[in-house]
Short mmCIF file of C-alpha atoms (C1' of nucleotides) in Angstrom, two decimals:
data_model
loop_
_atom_site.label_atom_id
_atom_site.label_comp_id
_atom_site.label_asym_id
_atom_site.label_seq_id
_atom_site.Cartn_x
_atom_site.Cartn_y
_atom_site.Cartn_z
CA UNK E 95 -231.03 -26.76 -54.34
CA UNK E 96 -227.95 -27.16 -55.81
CA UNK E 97 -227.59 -25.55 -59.82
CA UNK E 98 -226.71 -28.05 -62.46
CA UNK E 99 -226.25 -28.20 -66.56
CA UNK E 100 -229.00 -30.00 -66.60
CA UNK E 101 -231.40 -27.68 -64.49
CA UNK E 102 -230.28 -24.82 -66.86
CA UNK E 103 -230.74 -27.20 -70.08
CA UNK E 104 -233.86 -27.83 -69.41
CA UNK E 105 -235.53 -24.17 -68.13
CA UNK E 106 -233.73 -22.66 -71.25
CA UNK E 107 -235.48 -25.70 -73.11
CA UNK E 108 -238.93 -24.66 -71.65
CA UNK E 109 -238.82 -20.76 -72.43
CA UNK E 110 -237.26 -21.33 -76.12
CA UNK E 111 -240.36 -24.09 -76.52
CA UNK E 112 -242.89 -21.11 -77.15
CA UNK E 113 -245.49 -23.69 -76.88
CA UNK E 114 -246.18 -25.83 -73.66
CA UNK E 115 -243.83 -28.48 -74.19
CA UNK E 116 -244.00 -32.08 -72.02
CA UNK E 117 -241.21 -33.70 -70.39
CA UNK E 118 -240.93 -36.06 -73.59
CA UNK E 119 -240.72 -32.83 -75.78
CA UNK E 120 -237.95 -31.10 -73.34
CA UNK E 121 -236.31 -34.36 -73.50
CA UNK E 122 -236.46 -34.75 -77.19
CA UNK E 123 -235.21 -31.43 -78.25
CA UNK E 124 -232.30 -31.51 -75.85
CA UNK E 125 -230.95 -35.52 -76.42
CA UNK E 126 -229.33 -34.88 -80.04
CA UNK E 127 -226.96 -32.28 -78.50
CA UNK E 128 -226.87 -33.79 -74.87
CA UNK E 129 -226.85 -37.30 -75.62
CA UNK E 130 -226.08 -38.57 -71.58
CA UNK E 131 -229.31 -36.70 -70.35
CA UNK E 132 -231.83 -38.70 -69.14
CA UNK E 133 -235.36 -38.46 -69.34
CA UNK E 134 -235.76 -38.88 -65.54
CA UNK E 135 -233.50 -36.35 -65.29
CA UNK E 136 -236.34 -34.12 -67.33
CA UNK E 137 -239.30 -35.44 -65.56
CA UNK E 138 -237.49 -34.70 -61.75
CA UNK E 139 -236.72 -31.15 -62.66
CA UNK E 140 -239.86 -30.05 -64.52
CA UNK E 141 -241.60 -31.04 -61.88
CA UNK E 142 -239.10 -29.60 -59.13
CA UNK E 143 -239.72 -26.31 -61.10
CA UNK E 144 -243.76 -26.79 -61.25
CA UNK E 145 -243.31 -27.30 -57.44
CA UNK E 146 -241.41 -24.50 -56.71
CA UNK E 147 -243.79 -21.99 -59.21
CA UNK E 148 -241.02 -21.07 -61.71
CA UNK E 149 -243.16 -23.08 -63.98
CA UNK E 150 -247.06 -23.94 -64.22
CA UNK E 151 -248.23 -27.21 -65.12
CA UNK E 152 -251.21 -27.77 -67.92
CA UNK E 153 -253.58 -30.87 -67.48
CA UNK E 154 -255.68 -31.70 -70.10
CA UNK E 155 -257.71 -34.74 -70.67
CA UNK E 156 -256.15 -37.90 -72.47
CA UNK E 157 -252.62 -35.55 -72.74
CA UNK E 158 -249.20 -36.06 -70.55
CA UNK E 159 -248.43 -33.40 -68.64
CA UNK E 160 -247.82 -29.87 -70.28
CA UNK E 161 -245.54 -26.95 -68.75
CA UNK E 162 -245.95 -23.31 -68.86
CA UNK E 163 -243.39 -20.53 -68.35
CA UNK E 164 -246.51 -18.25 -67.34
CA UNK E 165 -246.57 -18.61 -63.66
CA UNK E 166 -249.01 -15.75 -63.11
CA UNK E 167 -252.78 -16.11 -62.95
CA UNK E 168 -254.05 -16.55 -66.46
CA UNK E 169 -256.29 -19.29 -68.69
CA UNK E 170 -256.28 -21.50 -71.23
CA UNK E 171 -257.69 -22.26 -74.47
CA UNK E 172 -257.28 -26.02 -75.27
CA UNK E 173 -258.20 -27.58 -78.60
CA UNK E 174 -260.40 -30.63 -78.43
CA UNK E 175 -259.32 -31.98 -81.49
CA UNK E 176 -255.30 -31.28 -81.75
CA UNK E 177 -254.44 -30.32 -78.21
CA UNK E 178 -253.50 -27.15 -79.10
CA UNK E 179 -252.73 -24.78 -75.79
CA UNK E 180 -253.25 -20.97 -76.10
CA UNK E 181 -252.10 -18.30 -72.76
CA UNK E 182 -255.07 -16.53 -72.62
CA UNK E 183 -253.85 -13.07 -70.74
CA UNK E 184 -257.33 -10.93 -69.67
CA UNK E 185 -257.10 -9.62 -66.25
CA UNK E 186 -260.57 -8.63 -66.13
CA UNK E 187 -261.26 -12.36 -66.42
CA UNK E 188 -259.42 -13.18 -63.80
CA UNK E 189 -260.84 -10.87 -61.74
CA UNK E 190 -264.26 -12.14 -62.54
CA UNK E 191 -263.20 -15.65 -60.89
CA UNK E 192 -261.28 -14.05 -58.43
CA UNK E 193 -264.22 -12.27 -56.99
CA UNK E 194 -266.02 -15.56 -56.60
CA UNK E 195 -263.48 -17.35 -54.35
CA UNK E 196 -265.33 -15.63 -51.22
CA UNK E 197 -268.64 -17.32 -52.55
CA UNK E 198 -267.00 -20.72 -52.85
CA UNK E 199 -265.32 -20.47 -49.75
CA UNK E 200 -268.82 -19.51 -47.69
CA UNK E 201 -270.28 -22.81 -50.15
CA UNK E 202 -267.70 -25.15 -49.71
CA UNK E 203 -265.62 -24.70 -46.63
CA UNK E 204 -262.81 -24.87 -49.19
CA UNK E 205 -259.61 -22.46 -48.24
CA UNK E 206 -259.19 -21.82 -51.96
CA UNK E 207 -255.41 -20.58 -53.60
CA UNK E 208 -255.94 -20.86 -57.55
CA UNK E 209 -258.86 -21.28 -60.12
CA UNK E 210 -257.66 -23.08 -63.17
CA UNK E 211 -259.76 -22.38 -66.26
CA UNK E 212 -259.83 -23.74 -69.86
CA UNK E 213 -261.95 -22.72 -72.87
CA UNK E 214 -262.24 -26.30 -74.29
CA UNK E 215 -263.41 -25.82 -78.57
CA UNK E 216 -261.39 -26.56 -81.67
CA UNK E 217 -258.55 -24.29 -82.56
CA UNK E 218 -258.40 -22.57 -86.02
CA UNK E 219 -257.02 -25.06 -87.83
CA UNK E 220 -259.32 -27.70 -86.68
CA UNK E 221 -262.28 -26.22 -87.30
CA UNK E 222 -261.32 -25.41 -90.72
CA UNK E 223 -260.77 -29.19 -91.51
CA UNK E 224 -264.33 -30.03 -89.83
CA UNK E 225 -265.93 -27.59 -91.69
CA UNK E 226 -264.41 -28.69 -95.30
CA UNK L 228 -275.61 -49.39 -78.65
CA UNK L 229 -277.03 -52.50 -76.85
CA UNK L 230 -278.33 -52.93 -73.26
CA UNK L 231 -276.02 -55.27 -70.92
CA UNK L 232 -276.11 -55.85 -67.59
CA UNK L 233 -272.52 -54.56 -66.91
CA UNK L 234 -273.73 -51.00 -68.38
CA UNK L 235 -276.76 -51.04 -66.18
CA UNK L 236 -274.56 -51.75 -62.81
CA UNK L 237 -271.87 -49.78 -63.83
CA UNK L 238 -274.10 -46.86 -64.31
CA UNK L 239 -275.98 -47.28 -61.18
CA UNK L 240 -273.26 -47.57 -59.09
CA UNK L 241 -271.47 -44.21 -60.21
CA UNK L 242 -274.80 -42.89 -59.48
CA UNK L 243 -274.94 -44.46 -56.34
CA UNK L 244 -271.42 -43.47 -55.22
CA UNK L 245 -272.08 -39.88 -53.49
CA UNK L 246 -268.88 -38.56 -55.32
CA UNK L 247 -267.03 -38.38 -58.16
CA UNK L 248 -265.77 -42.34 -58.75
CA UNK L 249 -262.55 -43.15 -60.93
CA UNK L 250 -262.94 -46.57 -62.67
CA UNK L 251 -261.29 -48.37 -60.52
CA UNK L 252 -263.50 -47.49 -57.51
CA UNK L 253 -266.66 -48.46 -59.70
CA UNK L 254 -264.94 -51.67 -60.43
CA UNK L 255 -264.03 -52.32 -56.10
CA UNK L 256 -267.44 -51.70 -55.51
CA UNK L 257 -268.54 -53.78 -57.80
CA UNK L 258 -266.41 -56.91 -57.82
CA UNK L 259 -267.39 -58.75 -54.36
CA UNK L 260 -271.08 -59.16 -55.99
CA UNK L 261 -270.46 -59.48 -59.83
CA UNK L 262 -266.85 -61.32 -59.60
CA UNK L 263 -267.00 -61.95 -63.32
CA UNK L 264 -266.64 -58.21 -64.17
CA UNK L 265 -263.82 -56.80 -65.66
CA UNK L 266 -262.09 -53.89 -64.72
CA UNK L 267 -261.76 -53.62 -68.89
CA UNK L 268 -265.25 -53.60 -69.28
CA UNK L 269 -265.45 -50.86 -66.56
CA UNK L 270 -263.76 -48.21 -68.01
CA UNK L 271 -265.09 -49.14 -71.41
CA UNK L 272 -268.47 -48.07 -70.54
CA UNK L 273 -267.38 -45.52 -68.41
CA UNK L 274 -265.77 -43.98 -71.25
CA UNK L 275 -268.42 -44.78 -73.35
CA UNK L 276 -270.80 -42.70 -71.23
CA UNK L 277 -268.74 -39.84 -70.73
CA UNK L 278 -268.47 -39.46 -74.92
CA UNK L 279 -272.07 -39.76 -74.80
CA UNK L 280 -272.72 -37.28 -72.48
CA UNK L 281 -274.38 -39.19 -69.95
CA UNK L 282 -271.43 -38.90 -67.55
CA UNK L 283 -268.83 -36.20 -67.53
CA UNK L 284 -265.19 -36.68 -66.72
CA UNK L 285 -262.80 -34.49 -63.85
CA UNK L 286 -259.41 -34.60 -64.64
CA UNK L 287 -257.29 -33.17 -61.78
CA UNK L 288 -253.51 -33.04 -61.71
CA UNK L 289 -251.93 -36.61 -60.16
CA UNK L 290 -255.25 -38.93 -60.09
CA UNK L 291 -256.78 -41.32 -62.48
CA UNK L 292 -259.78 -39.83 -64.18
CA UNK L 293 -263.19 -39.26 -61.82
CA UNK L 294 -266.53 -39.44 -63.29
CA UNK L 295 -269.49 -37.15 -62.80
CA UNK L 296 -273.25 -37.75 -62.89
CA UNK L 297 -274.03 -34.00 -63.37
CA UNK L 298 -273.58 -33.10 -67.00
CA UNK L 299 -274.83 -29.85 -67.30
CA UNK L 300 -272.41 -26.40 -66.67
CA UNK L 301 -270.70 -26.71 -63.42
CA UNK L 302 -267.65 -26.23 -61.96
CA UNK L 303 -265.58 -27.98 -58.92
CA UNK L 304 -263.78 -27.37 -56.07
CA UNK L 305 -260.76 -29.60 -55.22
CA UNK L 306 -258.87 -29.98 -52.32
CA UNK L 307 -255.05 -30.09 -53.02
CA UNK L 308 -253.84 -32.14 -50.40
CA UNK L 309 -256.48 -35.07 -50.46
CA UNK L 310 -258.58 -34.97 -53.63
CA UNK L 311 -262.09 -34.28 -52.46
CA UNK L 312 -263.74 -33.00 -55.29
CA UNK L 313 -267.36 -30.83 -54.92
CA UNK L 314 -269.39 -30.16 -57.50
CA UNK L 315 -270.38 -26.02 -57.70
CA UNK L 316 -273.73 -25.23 -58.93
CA UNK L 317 -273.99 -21.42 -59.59
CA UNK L 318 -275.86 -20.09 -62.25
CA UNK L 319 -274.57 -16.25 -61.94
CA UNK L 320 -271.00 -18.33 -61.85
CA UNK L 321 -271.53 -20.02 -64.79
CA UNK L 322 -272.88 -16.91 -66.87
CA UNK L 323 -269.91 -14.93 -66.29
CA UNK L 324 -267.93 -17.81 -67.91
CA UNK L 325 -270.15 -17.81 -71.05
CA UNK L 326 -270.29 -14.10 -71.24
CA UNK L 327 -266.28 -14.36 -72.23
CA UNK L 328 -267.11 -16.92 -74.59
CA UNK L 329 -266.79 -14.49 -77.50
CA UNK L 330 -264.22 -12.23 -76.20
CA UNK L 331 -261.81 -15.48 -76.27
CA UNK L 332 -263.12 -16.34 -79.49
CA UNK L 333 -262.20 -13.38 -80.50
CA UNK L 334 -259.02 -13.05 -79.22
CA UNK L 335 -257.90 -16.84 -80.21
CA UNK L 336 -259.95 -17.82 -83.30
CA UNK L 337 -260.92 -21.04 -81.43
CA UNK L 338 -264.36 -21.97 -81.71
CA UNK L 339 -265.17 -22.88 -78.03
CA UNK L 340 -267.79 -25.47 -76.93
CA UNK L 341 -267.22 -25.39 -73.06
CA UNK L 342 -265.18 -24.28 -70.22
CA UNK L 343 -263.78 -25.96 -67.67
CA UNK L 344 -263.53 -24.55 -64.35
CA UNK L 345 -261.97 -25.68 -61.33
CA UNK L 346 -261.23 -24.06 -57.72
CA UNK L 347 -258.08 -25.54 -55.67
CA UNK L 348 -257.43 -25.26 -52.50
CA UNK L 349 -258.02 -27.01 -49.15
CA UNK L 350 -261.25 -28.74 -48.01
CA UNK L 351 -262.38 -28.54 -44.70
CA UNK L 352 -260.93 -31.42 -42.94
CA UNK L 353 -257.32 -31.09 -44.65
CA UNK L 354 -257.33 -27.38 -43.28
CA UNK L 355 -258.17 -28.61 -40.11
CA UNK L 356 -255.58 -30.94 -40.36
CA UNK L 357 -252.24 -28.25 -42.02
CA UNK L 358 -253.46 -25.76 -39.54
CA UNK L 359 -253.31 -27.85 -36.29
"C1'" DT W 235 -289.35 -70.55 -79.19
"C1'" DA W 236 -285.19 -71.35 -81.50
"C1'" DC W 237 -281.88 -69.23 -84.35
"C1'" DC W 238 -278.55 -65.80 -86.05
"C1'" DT W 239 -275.97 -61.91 -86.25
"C1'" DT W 240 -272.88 -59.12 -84.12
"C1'" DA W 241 -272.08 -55.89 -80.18
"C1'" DT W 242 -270.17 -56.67 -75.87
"C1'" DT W 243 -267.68 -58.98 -72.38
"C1'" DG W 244 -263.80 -61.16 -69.63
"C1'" DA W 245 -259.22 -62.04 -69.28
"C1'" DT W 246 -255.01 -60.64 -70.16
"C1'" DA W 247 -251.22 -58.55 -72.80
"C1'" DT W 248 -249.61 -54.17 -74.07
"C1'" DT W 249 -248.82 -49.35 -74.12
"C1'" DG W 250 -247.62 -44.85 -72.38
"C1'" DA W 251 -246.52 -41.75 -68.81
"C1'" DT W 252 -244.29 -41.22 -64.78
"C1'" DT W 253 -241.75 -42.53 -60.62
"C1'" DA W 254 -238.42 -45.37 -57.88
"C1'" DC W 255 -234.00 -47.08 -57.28
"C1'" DT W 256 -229.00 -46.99 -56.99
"C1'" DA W 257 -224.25 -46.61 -58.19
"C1'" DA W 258 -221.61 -42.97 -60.25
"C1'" DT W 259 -220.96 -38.04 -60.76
"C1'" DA W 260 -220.35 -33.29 -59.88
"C1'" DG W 261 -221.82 -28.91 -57.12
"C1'" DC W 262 -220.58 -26.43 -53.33
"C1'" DT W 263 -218.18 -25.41 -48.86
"C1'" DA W 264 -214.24 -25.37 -45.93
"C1'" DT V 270 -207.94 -29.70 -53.06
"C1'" DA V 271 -210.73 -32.65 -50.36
"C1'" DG V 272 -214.92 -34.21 -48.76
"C1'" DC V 273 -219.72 -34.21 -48.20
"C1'" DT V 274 -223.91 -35.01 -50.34
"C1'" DA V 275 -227.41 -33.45 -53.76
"C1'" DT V 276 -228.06 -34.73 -58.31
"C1'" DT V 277 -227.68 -37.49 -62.35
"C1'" DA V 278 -227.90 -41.49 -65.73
"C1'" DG V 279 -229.68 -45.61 -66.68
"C1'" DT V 280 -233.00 -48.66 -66.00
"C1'" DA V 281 -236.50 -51.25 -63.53
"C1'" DA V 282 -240.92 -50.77 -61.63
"C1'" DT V 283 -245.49 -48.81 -61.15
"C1'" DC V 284 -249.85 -47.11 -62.48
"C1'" DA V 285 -253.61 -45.87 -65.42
"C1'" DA V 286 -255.63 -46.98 -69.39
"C1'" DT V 287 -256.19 -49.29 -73.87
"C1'" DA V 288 -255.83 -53.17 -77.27
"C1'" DT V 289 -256.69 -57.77 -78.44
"C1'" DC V 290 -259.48 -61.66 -79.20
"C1'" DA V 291 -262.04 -65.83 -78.25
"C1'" DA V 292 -266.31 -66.62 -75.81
"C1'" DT V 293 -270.77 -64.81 -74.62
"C1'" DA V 294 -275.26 -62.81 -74.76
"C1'" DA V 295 -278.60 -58.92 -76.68
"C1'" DG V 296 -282.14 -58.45 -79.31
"C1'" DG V 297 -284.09 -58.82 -83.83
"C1'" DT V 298 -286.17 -62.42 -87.02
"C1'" DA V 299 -288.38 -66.62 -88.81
#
DNA sequence: TACCTTATTGATATTGATTACTAATAGCTA
DNA sequence: TAGCTATTAGTAATCAATATCAATAAGGTA
């Protein structure tokens, strides 16, 4: 894998986000100063870098996809309302869903690698504009 | 919300299906008998269901939207490589998911609803398959 | 039973996200 | 510096899903 402007753009892109950007969003923030990019460009190496785990990818219902700079085990809190993503860090949580993997295994026949886990509610914001 | 035909066949076929149907596999199965149909009206009531809560929805990584007839708590296991999704009915599973309810609460401010769990890995027949 | 109102449907156009394609470009290696 | 080839830019194509709207049919009413 050869290194490129673009490659570099786009990961420095991703960890200034502080959010979970999309590929639109990389693309967006990086087109006024790098006019020539394109947004297949974007969508080719965010997903090289999902595939390769130097980036996660977030799937939520009804959204594009999201990318996350977090590549270690950890969750999600996803507003309903907004879309809002959280990192939700709690290694005693992961642990709990770790443990089970043996249990789905002997259920399933699965050979599992990940659990991916979202809290799914209304973020702060949103539930103070429901409740008002 | 009225009573049609379309809803009654559409419902009974997810049912019907053994897995976890998209839309478009509700509308195959259903367009040699009922040519008329539209794939439109498909995922309308599909959709409707699901924000009704008489279906829910799995939204993996890659693939159009499945359905689900279970709509209680339960989580899934999906196989990476060719889709197969399992529903996981655990009750001591589910509990330890709840239990953090508050903790991420607290931790987020989000007022949570639900979680979404999902184990990936490989089913049975795609190990088989990577390992042979 | 016939009628009326209006939710729902069928058919299709449109949107939105993402991928495919290909000639031009630019990393890397010798 | 030259040459090979991975990568890019630009755009067309694909795929899932939704929007639109005239025609239809549910189901209440007289």
């Amino acid at each position: 894998m050869r290194n490129t402007k673009q490659k570099d753009l786009i990961m420095k892109t991703v960890h200034g986000h502080g959010q979970h950007p999309t590929a639109d969003e990389v693309y967006q923030s990086l087109k006024l100063s790098n006019p020539k990019l394109s947004l297949a460009t974007v969508y080719r190496n965010l997903n090289q870098f999902a595939d390769n785990g130097e980036l996660g990818r977030v799937v939520i219902d009804g959204e594009p996809t999201h990318f996350d700079i977090h590549t270690g085990e950890h969750s999600h809190a996803v507003c309903e309302n907004c879309g809002k993503i959280m990192d939700i860090f709690d290694q005693g949580l992961q642990n709990r869903i770790s443990e089970y993997f043996a249990n789905i295994e002997g259920m399933t026949d699965f050979h599992l690698t990940r659990a991916d886990l979202k809290f799914i509610g209304l973020c702060p914001e949103c539930t103070a504009k429901k409740t008002s």
